[in-house]
Amino acid sequence: MLYLIDTAKLEDIRRVCEYYPVAGVTTNPTIISREKGDFKKIICDIREIIGENKQLHVQTTATEAKDILREAEMIRQTVGGNFFIKIPITKEGLKATEMCKKMGIGVTMTAIFTQPQALMAARAGADFVAPYINRLDNIVSDGVNVVNEIVDIFKVYDIKTQVLAASFKNVEQVHKVSMTGAHAVTINPDLFDMMIYHPLTYYAIDDFTADWQQVYGEKGVCDLL
Ligand code: E4P
């Protein structure tokens, strides 16, 4: 399962990329508008930070297929590299997905809340589908189960579309999604830190340090080789 960062905050992207194994960055209009900056500069800066090879998913704001395609082509030209246009699942979005794929543009079909939406997106040729876990949990649906069934349906029909699960608020949701065989998750920067946090890890490190220092004092391994 790959990890992507769900933010457009440049300092967070730099920090998370420095420490964690990151496959790319996802944004949406809400995430971009939170930065209150120049859209073109934000997406170009993200590309510069992550490099050409990591995935960059940027969402369309258009609603008609021909306009979505136009935005996809322009964003691809602007950011280059490993790029995916995020398109919400609508009739026009499905039409746009087929058009984008014909032009060789990667597509992530987003705002997925049901298994039938995901299958339809896959049949239209989407490279990724993005089901929204926490938003499903918030309406007393079961986000993890929806992902689980999407993964199963794709296996049954030997569909190559990947599941990029989105909208997470806690480690438990990410862990349960990882058990479904989903291909990727996109999570906010704070969740990266929470994913690896455990107090016993720090107790263990403190014990190792104390035991070592009793014998070798402040000397490190390199001092003794
Ligand atoms: C990413 O693709 C989604 O747009 C995002 O994860 C939605 O997250 P939210 O439900 O926290 O807004």
PDB file of C-alpha atoms in Angstrom, residues 46-202:
ATOM      1  CA  ILE A  46       4.564  20.947  -5.186  1.00  0.00           C
ATOM      2  CA  ARG A  47       5.997  19.374  -8.347  1.00  0.00           C
ATOM      3  CA  GLU A  48       9.395  20.936  -7.667  1.00  0.00           C
ATOM      4  CA  ILE A  49       9.440  19.548  -4.112  1.00  0.00           C
ATOM      5  CA  ILE A  50       8.355  15.994  -4.990  1.00  0.00           C
ATOM      6  CA  GLY A  51      10.162  15.685  -8.350  1.00  0.00           C
ATOM      7  CA  GLU A  52       8.955  14.296 -11.667  1.00  0.00           C
ATOM      8  CA  ASN A  53       8.506  10.676 -10.598  1.00  0.00           C
ATOM      9  CA  LYS A  54       6.126  10.982  -7.662  1.00  0.00           C
ATOM     10  CA  GLN A  55       2.397  11.136  -8.370  1.00  0.00           C
ATOM     11  CA  LEU A  56       0.703  14.526  -8.338  1.00  0.00           C
ATOM     12  CA  HIS A  57      -3.132  14.446  -8.325  1.00  0.00           C
ATOM     13  CA  VAL A  58      -4.833  17.792  -9.009  1.00  0.00           C
ATOM     14  CA  GLN A  59      -8.614  18.134  -9.197  1.00  0.00           C
ATOM     15  CA  THR A  60     -10.617  19.735 -11.965  1.00  0.00           C
ATOM     16  CA  THR A  61     -13.096  22.483 -11.099  1.00  0.00           C
ATOM     17  CA  ALA A  62     -15.002  22.103 -14.386  1.00  0.00           C
ATOM     18  CA  THR A  63     -18.258  20.186 -14.661  1.00  0.00           C
ATOM     19  CA  GLU A  64     -18.628  19.529 -18.399  1.00  0.00           C
ATOM     20  CA  ALA A  65     -16.513  16.881 -20.097  1.00  0.00           C
ATOM     21  CA  LYS A  66     -14.932  19.148 -22.695  1.00  0.00           C
ATOM     22  CA  ASP A  67     -13.960  21.703 -20.013  1.00  0.00           C
ATOM     23  CA  ILE A  68     -12.598  18.989 -17.727  1.00  0.00           C
ATOM     24  CA  LEU A  69     -10.411  17.729 -20.589  1.00  0.00           C
ATOM     25  CA  ARG A  70      -9.177  21.266 -21.254  1.00  0.00           C
ATOM     26  CA  GLU A  71      -8.262  21.751 -17.583  1.00  0.00           C
ATOM     27  CA  ALA A  72      -6.582  18.332 -17.482  1.00  0.00           C
ATOM     28  CA  GLU A  73      -4.452  19.138 -20.529  1.00  0.00           C
ATOM     29  CA  MET A  74      -3.453  22.549 -19.162  1.00  0.00           C
ATOM     30  CA  ILE A  75      -2.592  21.251 -15.681  1.00  0.00           C
ATOM     31  CA  ARG A  76      -0.593  18.386 -17.187  1.00  0.00           C
ATOM     32  CA  GLN A  77       1.320  20.856 -19.332  1.00  0.00           C
ATOM     33  CA  THR A  78       1.949  23.025 -16.262  1.00  0.00           C
ATOM     34  CA  VAL A  79       3.140  20.388 -13.774  1.00  0.00           C
ATOM     35  CA  GLY A  80       4.407  17.635 -16.113  1.00  0.00           C
ATOM     36  CA  GLY A  81       5.773  14.403 -14.649  1.00  0.00           C
ATOM     37  CA  ASN A  82       3.648  11.699 -13.081  1.00  0.00           C
ATOM     38  CA  PHE A  83       0.292  13.501 -13.177  1.00  0.00           C
ATOM     39  CA  PHE A  84      -3.330  12.483 -12.577  1.00  0.00           C
ATOM     40  CA  ILE A  85      -6.366  14.686 -13.070  1.00  0.00           C
ATOM     41  CA  LYS A  86      -8.901  14.149 -10.281  1.00  0.00           C
ATOM     42  CA  ILE A  87     -12.422  14.075 -11.647  1.00  0.00           C
ATOM     43  CA  PRO A  88     -15.536  13.724  -9.454  1.00  0.00           C
ATOM     44  CA  ILE A  89     -17.793  10.826 -10.474  1.00  0.00           C
ATOM     45  CA  THR A  90     -20.617  12.298 -12.544  1.00  0.00           C
ATOM     46  CA  LYS A  91     -21.920  11.489 -16.034  1.00  0.00           C
ATOM     47  CA  GLU A  92     -19.786  14.292 -17.472  1.00  0.00           C
ATOM     48  CA  GLY A  93     -16.879  13.074 -15.331  1.00  0.00           C
ATOM     49  CA  LEU A  94     -17.118   9.580 -16.805  1.00  0.00           C
ATOM     50  CA  LYS A  95     -17.226  11.011 -20.328  1.00  0.00           C
ATOM     51  CA  ALA A  96     -14.228  13.201 -19.489  1.00  0.00           C
ATOM     52  CA  THR A  97     -12.366  10.187 -18.106  1.00  0.00           C
ATOM     53  CA  GLU A  98     -12.619   8.375 -21.433  1.00  0.00           C
ATOM     54  CA  MET A  99     -11.547  11.541 -23.264  1.00  0.00           C
ATOM     55  CA  CYS A 100      -8.566  12.076 -20.946  1.00  0.00           C
ATOM     56  CA  LYS A 101      -7.448   8.466 -21.286  1.00  0.00           C
ATOM     57  CA  LYS A 102      -7.548   8.796 -25.109  1.00  0.00           C
ATOM     58  CA  MET A 103      -5.186  11.775 -24.720  1.00  0.00           C
ATOM     59  CA  GLY A 104      -2.908   9.733 -22.451  1.00  0.00           C
ATOM     60  CA  ILE A 105      -3.776  11.671 -19.293  1.00  0.00           C
ATOM     61  CA  GLY A 106      -3.886   9.751 -15.990  1.00  0.00           C
ATOM     62  CA  VAL A 107      -7.249   9.912 -14.189  1.00  0.00           C
ATOM     63  CA  THR A 108      -8.231   9.575 -10.541  1.00  0.00           C
ATOM     64  CA  MET A 109     -11.989   9.383 -10.206  1.00  0.00           C
ATOM     65  CA  THR A 110     -12.826  11.019  -6.912  1.00  0.00           C
ATOM     66  CA  ALA A 111     -15.711  11.627  -4.488  1.00  0.00           C
ATOM     67  CA  ILE A 112     -16.501   7.908  -4.597  1.00  0.00           C
ATOM     68  CA  PHE A 113     -18.987   6.807  -1.940  1.00  0.00           C
ATOM     69  CA  THR A 114     -20.311   3.514  -3.319  1.00  0.00           C
ATOM     70  CA  GLN A 115     -19.082   0.298  -4.897  1.00  0.00           C
ATOM     71  CA  PRO A 116     -21.143   0.783  -8.127  1.00  0.00           C
ATOM     72  CA  GLN A 117     -19.583   4.235  -8.597  1.00  0.00           C
ATOM     73  CA  ALA A 118     -16.126   2.672  -8.333  1.00  0.00           C
ATOM     74  CA  LEU A 119     -16.896  -0.078 -10.874  1.00  0.00           C
ATOM     75  CA  MET A 120     -18.332   2.446 -13.328  1.00  0.00           C
ATOM     76  CA  ALA A 121     -15.252   4.663 -12.918  1.00  0.00           C
ATOM     77  CA  ALA A 122     -12.994   1.688 -13.533  1.00  0.00           C
ATOM     78  CA  ARG A 123     -14.875   0.715 -16.691  1.00  0.00           C
ATOM     79  CA  ALA A 124     -14.524   4.293 -17.957  1.00  0.00           C
ATOM     80  CA  GLY A 125     -10.775   3.768 -17.678  1.00  0.00           C
ATOM     81  CA  ALA A 126      -9.837   5.554 -14.440  1.00  0.00           C
ATOM     82  CA  ASP A 127      -6.357   4.691 -13.177  1.00  0.00           C
ATOM     83  CA  PHE A 128      -7.454   5.262  -9.569  1.00  0.00           C
ATOM     84  CA  VAL A 129     -10.726   5.492  -7.681  1.00  0.00           C
ATOM     85  CA  ALA A 130     -10.778   7.526  -4.472  1.00  0.00           C
ATOM     86  CA  PRO A 131     -13.399   6.403  -1.920  1.00  0.00           C
ATOM     87  CA  TYR A 132     -13.899   8.764   1.054  1.00  0.00           C
ATOM     88  CA  ILE A 133     -13.578   6.779   4.272  1.00  0.00           C
ATOM     89  CA  ASN A 134     -14.221   9.325   7.025  1.00  0.00           C
ATOM     90  CA  ARG A 135     -17.078  11.008   5.191  1.00  0.00           C
ATOM     91  CA  LEU A 136     -18.740   7.579   4.891  1.00  0.00           C
ATOM     92  CA  ASP A 137     -18.126   6.873   8.580  1.00  0.00           C
ATOM     93  CA  ASN A 138     -19.686  10.254   9.416  1.00  0.00           C
ATOM     94  CA  ILE A 139     -22.984   9.220   7.846  1.00  0.00           C
ATOM     95  CA  VAL A 140     -22.951   5.952   9.804  1.00  0.00           C
ATOM     96  CA  SER A 141     -21.929   4.030   6.723  1.00  0.00           C
ATOM     97  CA  ASP A 142     -18.802   1.862   6.874  1.00  0.00           C
ATOM     98  CA  GLY A 143     -15.960   3.388   4.851  1.00  0.00           C
ATOM     99  CA  VAL A 144     -13.622   0.438   5.316  1.00  0.00           C
ATOM    100  CA  ASN A 145     -16.284  -2.019   4.152  1.00  0.00           C
ATOM    101  CA  VAL A 146     -16.933   0.051   1.025  1.00  0.00           C
ATOM    102  CA  VAL A 147     -13.199  -0.060   0.220  1.00  0.00           C
ATOM    103  CA  ASN A 148     -13.075  -3.772   0.979  1.00  0.00           C
ATOM    104  CA  GLU A 149     -15.884  -4.508  -1.457  1.00  0.00           C
ATOM    105  CA  ILE A 150     -14.401  -2.267  -4.162  1.00  0.00           C
ATOM    106  CA  VAL A 151     -11.096  -4.155  -3.857  1.00  0.00           C
ATOM    107  CA  ASP A 152     -12.996  -7.472  -4.092  1.00  0.00           C
ATOM    108  CA  ILE A 153     -15.034  -6.395  -7.135  1.00  0.00           C
ATOM    109  CA  PHE A 154     -11.861  -5.284  -8.934  1.00  0.00           C
ATOM    110  CA  LYS A 155     -10.259  -8.666  -8.158  1.00  0.00           C
ATOM    111  CA  VAL A 156     -13.306 -10.628  -9.372  1.00  0.00           C
ATOM    112  CA  TYR A 157     -13.304  -8.822 -12.715  1.00  0.00           C
ATOM    113  CA  ASP A 158      -9.503  -8.590 -12.968  1.00  0.00           C
ATOM    114  CA  ILE A 159      -9.702  -4.790 -13.149  1.00  0.00           C
ATOM    115  CA  LYS A 160      -6.380  -2.935 -13.096  1.00  0.00           C
ATOM    116  CA  THR A 161      -7.789   0.315 -11.661  1.00  0.00           C
ATOM    117  CA  GLN A 162      -6.193   0.990  -8.270  1.00  0.00           C
ATOM    118  CA  VAL A 163      -7.968   1.979  -5.075  1.00  0.00           C
ATOM    119  CA  LEU A 164      -6.605   5.212  -3.604  1.00  0.00           C
ATOM    120  CA  ALA A 165      -8.522   5.531  -0.350  1.00  0.00           C
ATOM    121  CA  ALA A 166      -8.998   9.109   0.892  1.00  0.00           C
ATOM    122  CA  SER A 167     -10.560  11.127   3.698  1.00  0.00           C
ATOM    123  CA  PHE A 168      -8.978   9.736   6.866  1.00  0.00           C
ATOM    124  CA  LYS A 169      -9.086  11.102  10.380  1.00  0.00           C
ATOM    125  CA  ASN A 170      -7.282   8.419  12.381  1.00  0.00           C
ATOM    126  CA  VAL A 171      -4.763   5.584  12.339  1.00  0.00           C
ATOM    127  CA  GLU A 172      -7.419   2.912  12.907  1.00  0.00           C
ATOM    128  CA  GLN A 173      -9.131   3.811   9.622  1.00  0.00           C
ATOM    129  CA  VAL A 174      -5.821   3.660   7.728  1.00  0.00           C
ATOM    130  CA  HIS A 175      -4.876   0.353   9.349  1.00  0.00           C
ATOM    131  CA  LYS A 176      -8.231  -1.253   8.523  1.00  0.00           C
ATOM    132  CA  VAL A 177      -8.008  -0.030   4.921  1.00  0.00           C
ATOM    133  CA  SER A 178      -4.512  -1.557   4.653  1.00  0.00           C
ATOM    134  CA  MET A 179      -6.081  -4.930   5.562  1.00  0.00           C
ATOM    135  CA  THR A 180      -8.404  -4.720   2.527  1.00  0.00           C
ATOM    136  CA  GLY A 181      -5.578  -4.795   0.003  1.00  0.00           C
ATOM    137  CA  ALA A 182      -6.254  -1.223  -1.164  1.00  0.00           C
ATOM    138  CA  HIS A 183      -3.363  -0.010  -3.314  1.00  0.00           C
ATOM    139  CA  ALA A 184      -2.841   3.425  -1.749  1.00  0.00           C
ATOM    140  CA  VAL A 185      -4.029   5.879   0.883  1.00  0.00           C
ATOM    141  CA  THR A 186      -3.775   9.641   0.946  1.00  0.00           C
ATOM    142  CA  ILE A 187      -3.468  11.087   4.435  1.00  0.00           C
ATOM    143  CA  ASN A 188      -2.801  14.460   6.035  1.00  0.00           C
ATOM    144  CA  PRO A 189       0.705  15.289   7.342  1.00  0.00           C
ATOM    145  CA  ASP A 190      -0.230  14.901  11.039  1.00  0.00           C
ATOM    146  CA  LEU A 191      -1.525  11.409  10.372  1.00  0.00           C
ATOM    147  CA  PHE A 192       1.915  10.405   9.028  1.00  0.00           C
ATOM    148  CA  ASP A 193       3.364  11.182  12.475  1.00  0.00           C
ATOM    149  CA  MET A 194       0.519   9.386  14.251  1.00  0.00           C
ATOM    150  CA  MET A 195       0.993   6.280  12.063  1.00  0.00           C
ATOM    151  CA  ILE A 196       4.373   5.518  13.647  1.00  0.00           C
ATOM    152  CA  TYR A 197       3.842   6.861  17.148  1.00  0.00           C
ATOM    153  CA  HIS A 198       3.902   4.456  20.085  1.00  0.00           C
ATOM    154  CA  PRO A 199       5.109   5.361  23.612  1.00  0.00           C
ATOM    155  CA  LEU A 200       6.703   1.917  24.083  1.00  0.00           C
ATOM    156  CA  THR A 201       9.022   2.683  21.166  1.00  0.00           C
ATOM    157  CA  TYR A 202      10.352   5.716  23.054  1.00  0.00           C
TER     158      TYR A 202
END
